Amino acid sequence: MAVLAKSKNDIVLHNQEEVVSPGREAWKSFKKNKFALVGAGIVVFFIIIAILAPVIAPYGVNEQVLSNRNAPPSADHWFGTDDFGRDILSRVMFGSRISLWVGFVAVMGSIVIGCFLGIIAGYYGRWIDTLISRIFDIMLAFPSILLAIAVVAVLGPSLQNALIAIALINVPNFGRLIRSKVLSVKQEEYIMAAKAIGMSDARILFHHVLPNSLAPIIVQGTLAIATAIIEAAALGFLGMGAQPPEPEWGKMLADSRQYIIQAPWTVLFPGVAIMLTVLGFNLMGDGLRDALDPRMKS
């Protein structure tokens, strides 16, 4: 009897050990991906830089010393100075705040609008689905940067309008993604049971359909932040995003392109900042995809 009881206890403990929440399982899978951890480390590094920029920046973001224009990297100015004698390291630090802010806010706006339209289209179908899908198709027919330029040209060049443009051009990506997920989720038995007991459509959508469709949205959102940062830099480079004297990385590249031969550091460090940030989000997004997608698991 004692042996039998011990065996039953072992079975219970074994079963308890096997019960792992999906979030914890995804985290364990994510930690095994070294490239994903490197990407997450890069992202966390730039987030910390953005938060602490006013404290750790060695100089004021717009502090000018005209007698020290285009000075090379030195002990006083680690990244050198630009054509106005401003410290490039300080401007790169403050520029991380703008780029990350644009990336996060624009993608969140795209997710909210895209998910709302995608859920409505996928759940109700018929003419609503046709109308929303055709709108997405029309938007996707244009190159994203060209559509963003058109939106900013209508609204006027500014960082806020560039943010709106970036959010709008990414709406179809999230809308189509969530629509395809809803089309499969709404056929599940628990959704049919919810309808059978008289649960409202809004409750079904936001309590059952949306939570079970979030995994691909999280992955796409992480990758979209990298794209949004590049698009913000492109608009800034074209003079349609951040305006002087804001230290936006793309604008810094545009202002320094005429000094690329005599003062290459004025272009190098903002460009490296863009590259590393985008690389970090892409590596982290790939890791999240592997961790959250059941098809990627053995």
PDB file of C-alpha atoms in Angstrom:
ATOM      1  CA  MET A   1       0.000   0.000   0.000  1.00  0.00           C
ATOM      2  CA  ALA A   2       2.832   2.377   0.871  1.00  0.00           C
ATOM      3  CA  VAL A   3       4.509   1.620  -2.454  1.00  0.00           C
ATOM      4  CA  LEU A   4       1.231   2.186  -4.316  1.00  0.00           C
ATOM      5  CA  ALA A   5       0.643   5.500  -2.527  1.00  0.00           C
ATOM      6  CA  LYS A   6       4.178   6.585  -3.322  1.00  0.00           C
ATOM      7  CA  SER A   7       3.669   5.725  -6.969  1.00  0.00           C
ATOM      8  CA  LYS A   8       0.447   7.748  -7.106  1.00  0.00           C
ATOM      9  CA  ASN A   9       2.200  10.739  -5.545  1.00  0.00           C
ATOM     10  CA  ASP A  10       5.012  10.464  -8.083  1.00  0.00           C
ATOM     11  CA  ILE A  11       2.472  10.439 -10.910  1.00  0.00           C
ATOM     12  CA  VAL A  12       0.700  13.517  -9.515  1.00  0.00           C
ATOM     13  CA  LEU A  13       3.991  15.393  -9.107  1.00  0.00           C
ATOM     14  CA  HIS A  14       5.079  14.359 -12.587  1.00  0.00           C
ATOM     15  CA  ASN A  15       1.814  15.621 -14.089  1.00  0.00           C
ATOM     16  CA  GLN A  16       2.134  18.894 -12.190  1.00  0.00           C
ATOM     17  CA  GLU A  17       5.610  19.397 -13.576  1.00  0.00           C
ATOM     18  CA  GLU A  18       4.356  18.866 -17.112  1.00  0.00           C
ATOM     19  CA  VAL A  19       1.677  21.560 -16.818  1.00  0.00           C
ATOM     20  CA  VAL A  20       3.391  24.677 -18.157  1.00  0.00           C
ATOM     21  CA  SER A  21       1.573  27.862 -19.123  1.00  0.00           C
ATOM     22  CA  PRO A  22       1.848  28.911 -22.796  1.00  0.00           C
ATOM     23  CA  GLY A  23       3.604  32.130 -21.795  1.00  0.00           C
ATOM     24  CA  ARG A  24       6.252  30.314 -19.769  1.00  0.00           C
ATOM     25  CA  GLU A  25       6.750  27.782 -22.540  1.00  0.00           C
ATOM     26  CA  ALA A  26       7.196  30.579 -25.087  1.00  0.00           C
ATOM     27  CA  TRP A  27       9.706  32.301 -22.794  1.00  0.00           C
ATOM     28  CA  LYS A  28      11.714  29.089 -22.416  1.00  0.00           C
ATOM     29  CA  SER A  29      11.778  28.690 -26.187  1.00  0.00           C
ATOM     30  CA  PHE A  30      12.753  32.345 -26.643  1.00  0.00           C
ATOM     31  CA  LYS A  31      15.650  32.047 -24.184  1.00  0.00           C
ATOM     32  CA  LYS A  32      17.105  29.160 -26.179  1.00  0.00           C
ATOM     33  CA  ASN A  33      17.458  31.408 -29.244  1.00  0.00           C
ATOM     34  CA  LYS A  34      20.770  33.229 -28.791  1.00  0.00           C
ATOM     35  CA  PHE A  35      20.163  35.610 -31.691  1.00  0.00           C
ATOM     36  CA  ALA A  36      16.796  36.581 -30.222  1.00  0.00           C
ATOM     37  CA  LEU A  37      18.440  37.337 -26.876  1.00  0.00           C
ATOM     38  CA  VAL A  38      21.044  39.482 -28.628  1.00  0.00           C
ATOM     39  CA  GLY A  39      18.251  41.360 -30.404  1.00  0.00           C
ATOM     40  CA  ALA A  40      16.362  41.841 -27.144  1.00  0.00           C
ATOM     41  CA  GLY A  41      19.556  43.092 -25.520  1.00  0.00           C
ATOM     42  CA  ILE A  42      20.067  45.665 -28.286  1.00  0.00           C
ATOM     43  CA  VAL A  43      16.462  46.853 -27.978  1.00  0.00           C
ATOM     44  CA  VAL A  44      16.684  47.127 -24.182  1.00  0.00           C
ATOM     45  CA  PHE A  45      19.979  49.020 -24.523  1.00  0.00           C
ATOM     46  CA  PHE A  46      18.461  51.654 -26.807  1.00  0.00           C
ATOM     47  CA  ILE A  47      15.362  51.923 -24.616  1.00  0.00           C
ATOM     48  CA  ILE A  48      17.580  52.622 -21.604  1.00  0.00           C
ATOM     49  CA  ILE A  49      19.552  55.175 -23.627  1.00  0.00           C
ATOM     50  CA  ALA A  50      16.306  56.866 -24.675  1.00  0.00           C
ATOM     51  CA  ILE A  51      15.007  57.028 -21.101  1.00  0.00           C
ATOM     52  CA  LEU A  52      18.275  58.266 -19.574  1.00  0.00           C
ATOM     53  CA  ALA A  53      19.348  60.569 -22.428  1.00  0.00           C
ATOM     54  CA  PRO A  54      18.738  63.821 -20.497  1.00  0.00           C
ATOM     55  CA  VAL A  55      20.893  62.465 -17.649  1.00  0.00           C
ATOM     56  CA  ILE A  56      23.772  60.715 -19.424  1.00  0.00           C
ATOM     57  CA  ALA A  57      24.180  62.881 -22.543  1.00  0.00           C
ATOM     58  CA  PRO A  58      27.504  64.740 -22.167  1.00  0.00           C
ATOM     59  CA  TYR A  59      26.232  67.924 -23.844  1.00  0.00           C
ATOM     60  CA  GLY A  60      22.970  69.673 -24.594  1.00  0.00           C
ATOM     61  CA  VAL A  61      21.173  68.292 -27.628  1.00  0.00           C
ATOM     62  CA  ASN A  62      21.299  71.679 -29.425  1.00  0.00           C
ATOM     63  CA  GLU A  63      24.375  73.138 -27.743  1.00  0.00           C
ATOM     64  CA  GLN A  64      26.487  74.760 -30.485  1.00  0.00           C
ATOM     65  CA  VAL A  65      30.201  75.568 -30.518  1.00  0.00           C
ATOM     66  CA  LEU A  66      30.800  77.024 -33.977  1.00  0.00           C
ATOM     67  CA  SER A  67      34.552  77.146 -33.431  1.00  0.00           C
ATOM     68  CA  ASN A  68      34.512  73.336 -33.112  1.00  0.00           C
ATOM     69  CA  ARG A  69      32.579  72.456 -36.275  1.00  0.00           C
ATOM     70  CA  ASN A  70      32.995  68.969 -37.790  1.00  0.00           C
ATOM     71  CA  ALA A  71      35.562  68.013 -35.156  1.00  0.00           C
ATOM     72  CA  PRO A  72      36.647  64.354 -35.351  1.00  0.00           C
ATOM     73  CA  PRO A  73      35.967  61.893 -32.508  1.00  0.00           C
ATOM     74  CA  SER A  74      38.053  62.703 -29.437  1.00  0.00           C
ATOM     75  CA  ALA A  75      38.083  62.374 -25.654  1.00  0.00           C
ATOM     76  CA  ASP A  76      35.813  65.426 -25.396  1.00  0.00           C
ATOM     77  CA  HIS A  77      33.446  64.368 -28.179  1.00  0.00           C
ATOM     78  CA  TRP A  78      33.417  60.589 -28.570  1.00  0.00           C
ATOM     79  CA  PHE A  79      31.384  60.685 -31.804  1.00  0.00           C
ATOM     80  CA  GLY A  80      32.756  64.028 -33.010  1.00  0.00           C
ATOM     81  CA  THR A  81      30.698  67.120 -33.796  1.00  0.00           C
ATOM     82  CA  ASP A  82      28.489  68.184 -36.713  1.00  0.00           C
ATOM     83  CA  ASP A  83      28.594  71.268 -38.938  1.00  0.00           C
ATOM     84  CA  PHE A  84      27.101  73.410 -36.140  1.00  0.00           C
ATOM     85  CA  GLY A  85      29.558  72.157 -33.533  1.00  0.00           C
ATOM     86  CA  ARG A  86      26.915  70.040 -31.777  1.00  0.00           C
ATOM     87  CA  ASP A  87      27.988  66.846 -30.032  1.00  0.00           C
ATOM     88  CA  ILE A  88      26.897  63.895 -32.193  1.00  0.00           C
ATOM     89  CA  LEU A  89      26.847  61.413 -29.287  1.00  0.00           C
ATOM     90  CA  SER A  90      24.328  63.566 -27.421  1.00  0.00           C
ATOM     91  CA  ARG A  91      22.187  63.975 -30.525  1.00  0.00           C
ATOM     92  CA  VAL A  92      22.254  60.241 -31.240  1.00  0.00           C
ATOM     93  CA  MET A  93      21.133  59.566 -27.659  1.00  0.00           C
ATOM     94  CA  PHE A  94      18.254  62.027 -27.901  1.00  0.00           C
ATOM     95  CA  GLY A  95      17.484  60.749 -31.394  1.00  0.00           C
ATOM     96  CA  SER A  96      16.785  57.295 -29.933  1.00  0.00           C
ATOM     97  CA  ARG A  97      13.869  58.821 -28.030  1.00  0.00           C
ATOM     98  CA  ILE A  98      12.308  60.134 -31.244  1.00  0.00           C
ATOM     99  CA  SER A  99      12.877  56.995 -33.309  1.00  0.00           C
ATOM    100  CA  LEU A 100      11.620  54.587 -30.643  1.00  0.00           C
ATOM    101  CA  TRP A 101       8.655  56.829 -29.839  1.00  0.00           C
ATOM    102  CA  VAL A 102       7.659  56.993 -33.511  1.00  0.00           C
ATOM    103  CA  GLY A 103       8.140  53.245 -33.907  1.00  0.00           C
ATOM    104  CA  PHE A 104       6.087  52.230 -30.873  1.00  0.00           C
ATOM    105  CA  VAL A 105       3.280  54.777 -31.260  1.00  0.00           C
ATOM    106  CA  ALA A 106       2.893  54.305 -35.020  1.00  0.00           C
ATOM    107  CA  VAL A 107       2.771  50.516 -34.712  1.00  0.00           C
ATOM    108  CA  MET A 108       0.296  50.676 -31.818  1.00  0.00           C
ATOM    109  CA  GLY A 109      -1.952  52.882 -33.939  1.00  0.00           C
ATOM    110  CA  SER A 110      -1.650  50.451 -36.847  1.00  0.00           C
ATOM    111  CA  ILE A 111      -2.479  47.502 -34.580  1.00  0.00           C
ATOM    112  CA  VAL A 112      -5.567  49.163 -33.093  1.00  0.00           C
ATOM    113  CA  ILE A 113      -7.032  50.280 -36.423  1.00  0.00           C
ATOM    114  CA  GLY A 114      -5.929  47.199 -38.381  1.00  0.00           C
ATOM    115  CA  CYS A 115      -7.185  44.742 -35.769  1.00  0.00           C
ATOM    116  CA  PHE A 116     -10.541  46.485 -35.505  1.00  0.00           C
ATOM    117  CA  LEU A 117     -11.096  46.426 -39.272  1.00  0.00           C
ATOM    118  CA  GLY A 118      -9.656  42.911 -39.655  1.00  0.00           C
ATOM    119  CA  ILE A 119     -11.861  41.464 -36.903  1.00  0.00           C
ATOM    120  CA  ILE A 120     -14.986  43.075 -38.355  1.00  0.00           C
ATOM    121  CA  ALA A 121     -14.140  41.822 -41.856  1.00  0.00           C
ATOM    122  CA  GLY A 122     -13.276  38.284 -40.777  1.00  0.00           C
ATOM    123  CA  TYR A 123     -16.114  37.783 -38.309  1.00  0.00           C
ATOM    124  CA  TYR A 124     -19.047  39.245 -40.256  1.00  0.00           C
ATOM    125  CA  GLY A 125     -17.865  38.475 -43.798  1.00  0.00           C
ATOM    126  CA  ARG A 126     -20.090  39.149 -46.802  1.00  0.00           C
ATOM    127  CA  TRP A 127     -20.126  42.740 -48.143  1.00  0.00           C
ATOM    128  CA  ILE A 128     -18.328  44.135 -45.102  1.00  0.00           C
ATOM    129  CA  ASP A 129     -15.418  41.774 -45.699  1.00  0.00           C
ATOM    130  CA  THR A 130     -15.370  42.617 -49.404  1.00  0.00           C
ATOM    131  CA  LEU A 131     -15.353  46.377 -48.787  1.00  0.00           C
ATOM    132  CA  ILE A 132     -12.608  46.328 -46.141  1.00  0.00           C
ATOM    133  CA  SER A 133     -10.489  43.841 -48.093  1.00  0.00           C
ATOM    134  CA  ARG A 134     -10.659  45.994 -51.226  1.00  0.00           C
ATOM    135  CA  ILE A 135      -9.553  49.038 -49.222  1.00  0.00           C
ATOM    136  CA  PHE A 136      -6.584  47.043 -47.954  1.00  0.00           C
ATOM    137  CA  ASP A 137      -5.780  45.898 -51.507  1.00  0.00           C
ATOM    138  CA  ILE A 138      -5.824  49.476 -52.802  1.00  0.00           C
ATOM    139  CA  MET A 139      -3.475  50.638 -50.042  1.00  0.00           C
ATOM    140  CA  LEU A 140      -1.118  47.722 -50.609  1.00  0.00           C
ATOM    141  CA  ALA A 141      -1.003  48.478 -54.338  1.00  0.00           C
ATOM    142  CA  PHE A 142       1.159  51.532 -53.600  1.00  0.00           C
ATOM    143  CA  PRO A 143       4.767  51.327 -52.385  1.00  0.00           C
ATOM    144  CA  SER A 144       4.634  52.043 -48.669  1.00  0.00           C
ATOM    145  CA  ILE A 145       7.139  54.910 -48.687  1.00  0.00           C
ATOM    146  CA  LEU A 146       5.353  56.540 -51.653  1.00  0.00           C
ATOM    147  CA  LEU A 147       2.025  56.346 -49.820  1.00  0.00           C
ATOM    148  CA  ALA A 148       3.641  57.803 -46.693  1.00  0.00           C
ATOM    149  CA  ILE A 149       5.074  60.687 -48.726  1.00  0.00           C
ATOM    150  CA  ALA A 150       1.636  61.365 -50.209  1.00  0.00           C
ATOM    151  CA  VAL A 151       0.027  61.456 -46.754  1.00  0.00           C
ATOM    152  CA  VAL A 152       2.694  63.804 -45.379  1.00  0.00           C
ATOM    153  CA  ALA A 153       2.424  66.001 -48.478  1.00  0.00           C
ATOM    154  CA  VAL A 154      -1.298  66.447 -47.759  1.00  0.00           C
ATOM    155  CA  LEU A 155      -0.918  66.974 -44.001  1.00  0.00           C
ATOM    156  CA  GLY A 156       2.314  68.950 -44.095  1.00  0.00           C
ATOM    157  CA  PRO A 157       5.882  67.992 -43.141  1.00  0.00           C
ATOM    158  CA  SER A 158       6.293  67.364 -39.399  1.00  0.00           C
ATOM    159  CA  LEU A 159       7.188  64.532 -37.069  1.00  0.00           C
ATOM    160  CA  GLN A 160       3.580  64.092 -35.925  1.00  0.00           C
ATOM    161  CA  ASN A 161       2.289  63.884 -39.492  1.00  0.00           C
ATOM    162  CA  ALA A 162       5.044  61.425 -40.383  1.00  0.00           C
ATOM    163  CA  LEU A 163       3.887  59.295 -37.446  1.00  0.00           C
ATOM    164  CA  ILE A 164       0.297  59.385 -38.736  1.00  0.00           C
ATOM    165  CA  ALA A 165       1.460  58.417 -42.227  1.00  0.00           C
ATOM    166  CA  ILE A 166       3.530  55.492 -40.944  1.00  0.00           C
ATOM    167  CA  ALA A 167       0.603  54.266 -38.852  1.00  0.00           C
ATOM    168  CA  LEU A 168      -1.779  54.414 -41.834  1.00  0.00           C
ATOM    169  CA  ILE A 169       0.441  52.598 -44.308  1.00  0.00           C
ATOM    170  CA  ASN A 170       0.883  49.668 -41.904  1.00  0.00           C
ATOM    171  CA  VAL A 171      -2.831  49.205 -41.199  1.00  0.00           C
ATOM    172  CA  PRO A 172      -3.432  46.754 -44.110  1.00  0.00           C
ATOM    173  CA  ASN A 173      -0.657  44.428 -42.904  1.00  0.00           C
ATOM    174  CA  PHE A 174      -2.239  43.973 -39.497  1.00  0.00           C
ATOM    175  CA  GLY A 175      -5.779  44.020 -40.902  1.00  0.00           C
ATOM    176  CA  ARG A 176      -5.163  41.155 -43.301  1.00  0.00           C
ATOM    177  CA  LEU A 177      -3.219  39.191 -40.695  1.00  0.00           C
ATOM    178  CA  ILE A 178      -5.938  39.377 -38.051  1.00  0.00           C
ATOM    179  CA  ARG A 179      -8.668  38.749 -40.654  1.00  0.00           C
ATOM    180  CA  SER A 180      -7.081  35.455 -41.717  1.00  0.00           C
ATOM    181  CA  LYS A 181      -6.728  34.419 -38.086  1.00  0.00           C
ATOM    182  CA  VAL A 182     -10.343  35.312 -37.280  1.00  0.00           C
ATOM    183  CA  LEU A 183     -11.597  33.284 -40.247  1.00  0.00           C
ATOM    184  CA  SER A 184     -10.132  30.154 -38.664  1.00  0.00           C
ATOM    185  CA  VAL A 185     -10.867  30.968 -35.022  1.00  0.00           C
ATOM    186  CA  LYS A 186     -14.558  31.708 -35.568  1.00  0.00           C
ATOM    187  CA  GLN A 187     -15.091  28.122 -36.743  1.00  0.00           C
ATOM    188  CA  GLU A 188     -13.932  26.696 -33.421  1.00  0.00           C
ATOM    189  CA  GLU A 189     -16.442  24.889 -31.222  1.00  0.00           C
ATOM    190  CA  TYR A 190     -16.110  27.260 -28.278  1.00  0.00           C
ATOM    191  CA  ILE A 191     -17.121  30.196 -30.513  1.00  0.00           C
ATOM    192  CA  MET A 192     -20.190  28.317 -31.718  1.00  0.00           C
ATOM    193  CA  ALA A 193     -21.024  27.439 -28.104  1.00  0.00           C
ATOM    194  CA  ALA A 194     -20.750  31.111 -27.119  1.00  0.00           C
ATOM    195  CA  LYS A 195     -23.171  32.028 -29.890  1.00  0.00           C
ATOM    196  CA  ALA A 196     -25.539  29.249 -28.834  1.00  0.00           C
ATOM    197  CA  ILE A 197     -25.841  30.566 -25.267  1.00  0.00           C
ATOM    198  CA  GLY A 198     -26.657  34.048 -26.566  1.00  0.00           C
ATOM    199  CA  MET A 199     -23.351  35.818 -25.956  1.00  0.00           C
ATOM    200  CA  SER A 200     -23.137  39.175 -27.747  1.00  0.00           C
ATOM    201  CA  ASP A 201     -20.888  39.620 -30.774  1.00  0.00           C
ATOM    202  CA  ALA A 202     -18.799  42.261 -28.993  1.00  0.00           C
ATOM    203  CA  ARG A 203     -18.128  39.920 -26.065  1.00  0.00           C
ATOM    204  CA  ILE A 204     -17.249  37.056 -28.396  1.00  0.00           C
ATOM    205  CA  LEU A 205     -14.893  39.235 -30.406  1.00  0.00           C
ATOM    206  CA  PHE A 206     -13.010  40.847 -27.535  1.00  0.00           C
ATOM    207  CA  HIS A 207     -13.100  38.007 -24.996  1.00  0.00           C
ATOM    208  CA  HIS A 208     -12.583  34.985 -27.249  1.00  0.00           C
ATOM    209  CA  VAL A 209     -11.599  35.814 -30.829  1.00  0.00           C
ATOM    210  CA  LEU A 210      -9.058  38.586 -30.186  1.00  0.00           C
ATOM    211  CA  PRO A 211      -7.111  36.896 -27.336  1.00  0.00           C
ATOM    212  CA  ASN A 212      -6.700  33.768 -29.467  1.00  0.00           C
ATOM    213  CA  SER A 213      -5.404  35.824 -32.403  1.00  0.00           C
ATOM    214  CA  LEU A 214      -2.751  37.869 -30.602  1.00  0.00           C
ATOM    215  CA  ALA A 215       0.319  35.670 -31.153  1.00  0.00           C
ATOM    216  CA  PRO A 216       0.888  36.606 -34.826  1.00  0.00           C
ATOM    217  CA  ILE A 217       0.055  40.243 -34.035  1.00  0.00           C
ATOM    218  CA  ILE A 218       2.797  40.376 -31.386  1.00  0.00           C
ATOM    219  CA  VAL A 219       5.342  38.981 -33.828  1.00  0.00           C
ATOM    220  CA  GLN A 220       4.269  41.242 -36.687  1.00  0.00           C
ATOM    221  CA  GLY A 221       4.196  44.243 -34.358  1.00  0.00           C
ATOM    222  CA  THR A 222       7.795  43.680 -33.263  1.00  0.00           C
ATOM    223  CA  LEU A 223       8.967  43.439 -36.860  1.00  0.00           C
ATOM    224  CA  ALA A 224       6.821  46.431 -37.849  1.00  0.00           C
ATOM    225  CA  ILE A 225       8.573  48.652 -35.288  1.00  0.00           C
ATOM    226  CA  ALA A 226      11.828  48.100 -37.173  1.00  0.00           C
ATOM    227  CA  THR A 227      10.100  48.994 -40.437  1.00  0.00           C
ATOM    228  CA  ALA A 228       8.520  52.090 -38.866  1.00  0.00           C
ATOM    229  CA  ILE A 229      11.917  53.313 -37.651  1.00  0.00           C
ATOM    230  CA  ILE A 230      13.328  52.973 -41.181  1.00  0.00           C
ATOM    231  CA  GLU A 231      10.308  54.752 -42.678  1.00  0.00           C
ATOM    232  CA  ALA A 232      10.594  57.581 -40.141  1.00  0.00           C
ATOM    233  CA  ALA A 233      14.294  57.924 -40.988  1.00  0.00           C
ATOM    234  CA  ALA A 234      13.475  57.944 -44.716  1.00  0.00           C
ATOM    235  CA  LEU A 235      10.852  60.658 -44.285  1.00  0.00           C
ATOM    236  CA  GLY A 236      13.262  62.638 -42.117  1.00  0.00           C
ATOM    237  CA  PHE A 237      15.983  62.260 -44.736  1.00  0.00           C
ATOM    238  CA  LEU A 238      13.602  63.629 -47.381  1.00  0.00           C
ATOM    239  CA  GLY A 239      12.722  66.592 -45.166  1.00  0.00           C
ATOM    240  CA  MET A 240       9.148  65.399 -44.633  1.00  0.00           C
ATOM    241  CA  GLY A 241       9.510  64.084 -41.095  1.00  0.00           C
ATOM    242  CA  ALA A 242      11.244  65.667 -38.134  1.00  0.00           C
ATOM    243  CA  GLN A 243      12.178  69.300 -38.676  1.00  0.00           C
ATOM    244  CA  PRO A 244      15.299  71.165 -37.461  1.00  0.00           C
ATOM    245  CA  PRO A 245      16.641  71.228 -34.824  1.00  0.00           C
ATOM    246  CA  GLU A 246      15.104  67.889 -33.723  1.00  0.00           C
ATOM    247  CA  PRO A 247      17.834  65.215 -33.488  1.00  0.00           C
ATOM    248  CA  GLU A 248      16.061  62.563 -35.554  1.00  0.00           C
ATOM    249  CA  TRP A 249      18.474  60.039 -37.052  1.00  0.00           C
ATOM    250  CA  GLY A 250      17.215  60.319 -40.622  1.00  0.00           C
ATOM    251  CA  LYS A 251      17.329  64.101 -40.471  1.00  0.00           C
ATOM    252  CA  MET A 252      20.872  63.931 -39.084  1.00  0.00           C
ATOM    253  CA  LEU A 253      21.881  61.852 -42.102  1.00  0.00           C
ATOM    254  CA  ALA A 254      20.273  64.348 -44.485  1.00  0.00           C
ATOM    255  CA  ASP A 255      21.973  67.331 -42.847  1.00  0.00           C
ATOM    256  CA  SER A 256      25.387  65.644 -42.920  1.00  0.00           C
ATOM    257  CA  ARG A 257      25.387  64.081 -46.384  1.00  0.00           C
ATOM    258  CA  GLN A 258      27.359  66.976 -47.884  1.00  0.00           C
ATOM    259  CA  TYR A 259      30.141  66.353 -45.349  1.00  0.00           C
ATOM    260  CA  ILE A 260      30.377  62.604 -45.957  1.00  0.00           C
ATOM    261  CA  ILE A 261      33.929  62.934 -47.369  1.00  0.00           C
ATOM    262  CA  GLN A 262      35.483  65.510 -45.054  1.00  0.00           C
ATOM    263  CA  ALA A 263      33.604  64.449 -41.895  1.00  0.00           C
ATOM    264  CA  PRO A 264      32.334  60.858 -42.353  1.00  0.00           C
ATOM    265  CA  TRP A 265      31.620  60.463 -38.623  1.00  0.00           C
ATOM    266  CA  THR A 266      28.658  62.835 -38.960  1.00  0.00           C
ATOM    267  CA  VAL A 267      26.943  60.213 -41.131  1.00  0.00           C
ATOM    268  CA  LEU A 268      28.463  57.053 -39.665  1.00  0.00           C
ATOM    269  CA  PHE A 269      27.108  57.144 -36.129  1.00  0.00           C
ATOM    270  CA  PRO A 270      23.453  58.015 -36.881  1.00  0.00           C
ATOM    271  CA  GLY A 271      23.500  55.345 -39.594  1.00  0.00           C
ATOM    272  CA  VAL A 272      24.946  52.753 -37.214  1.00  0.00           C
ATOM    273  CA  ALA A 273      22.271  53.656 -34.645  1.00  0.00           C
ATOM    274  CA  ILE A 274      19.520  53.021 -37.207  1.00  0.00           C
ATOM    275  CA  MET A 275      21.127  49.759 -38.306  1.00  0.00           C
ATOM    276  CA  LEU A 276      21.550  48.399 -34.768  1.00  0.00           C
ATOM    277  CA  THR A 277      18.047  49.334 -33.658  1.00  0.00           C
ATOM    278  CA  VAL A 278      16.430  47.769 -36.709  1.00  0.00           C
ATOM    279  CA  LEU A 279      18.650  44.683 -36.372  1.00  0.00           C
ATOM    280  CA  GLY A 280      17.653  44.313 -32.724  1.00  0.00           C
ATOM    281  CA  PHE A 281      13.930  44.422 -33.439  1.00  0.00           C
ATOM    282  CA  ASN A 282      14.277  42.026 -36.379  1.00  0.00           C
ATOM    283  CA  LEU A 283      16.243  39.469 -34.346  1.00  0.00           C
ATOM    284  CA  MET A 284      13.788  39.742 -31.473  1.00  0.00           C
ATOM    285  CA  GLY A 285      10.824  39.431 -33.858  1.00  0.00           C
ATOM    286  CA  ASP A 286      12.279  36.283 -35.406  1.00  0.00           C
ATOM    287  CA  GLY A 287      12.760  34.823 -31.941  1.00  0.00           C
ATOM    288  CA  LEU A 288       9.185  35.624 -30.943  1.00  0.00           C
ATOM    289  CA  ARG A 289       7.921  34.023 -34.139  1.00  0.00           C
ATOM    290  CA  ASP A 290       9.809  30.821 -33.375  1.00  0.00           C
ATOM    291  CA  ALA A 291       8.590  30.855 -29.762  1.00  0.00           C
ATOM    292  CA  LEU A 292       4.927  31.637 -30.422  1.00  0.00           C
ATOM    293  CA  ASP A 293       4.286  29.736 -33.667  1.00  0.00           C
ATOM    294  CA  PRO A 294       3.342  26.104 -32.906  1.00  0.00           C
ATOM    295  CA  ARG A 295       4.529  25.057 -36.367  1.00  0.00           C
ATOM    296  CA  MET A 296       8.090  26.082 -35.464  1.00  0.00           C
ATOM    297  CA  LYS A 297       8.198  23.745 -32.460  1.00  0.00           C
ATOM    298  CA  SER A 298       9.382  20.174 -32.677  1.00  0.00           C
TER     299      SER A 298
END
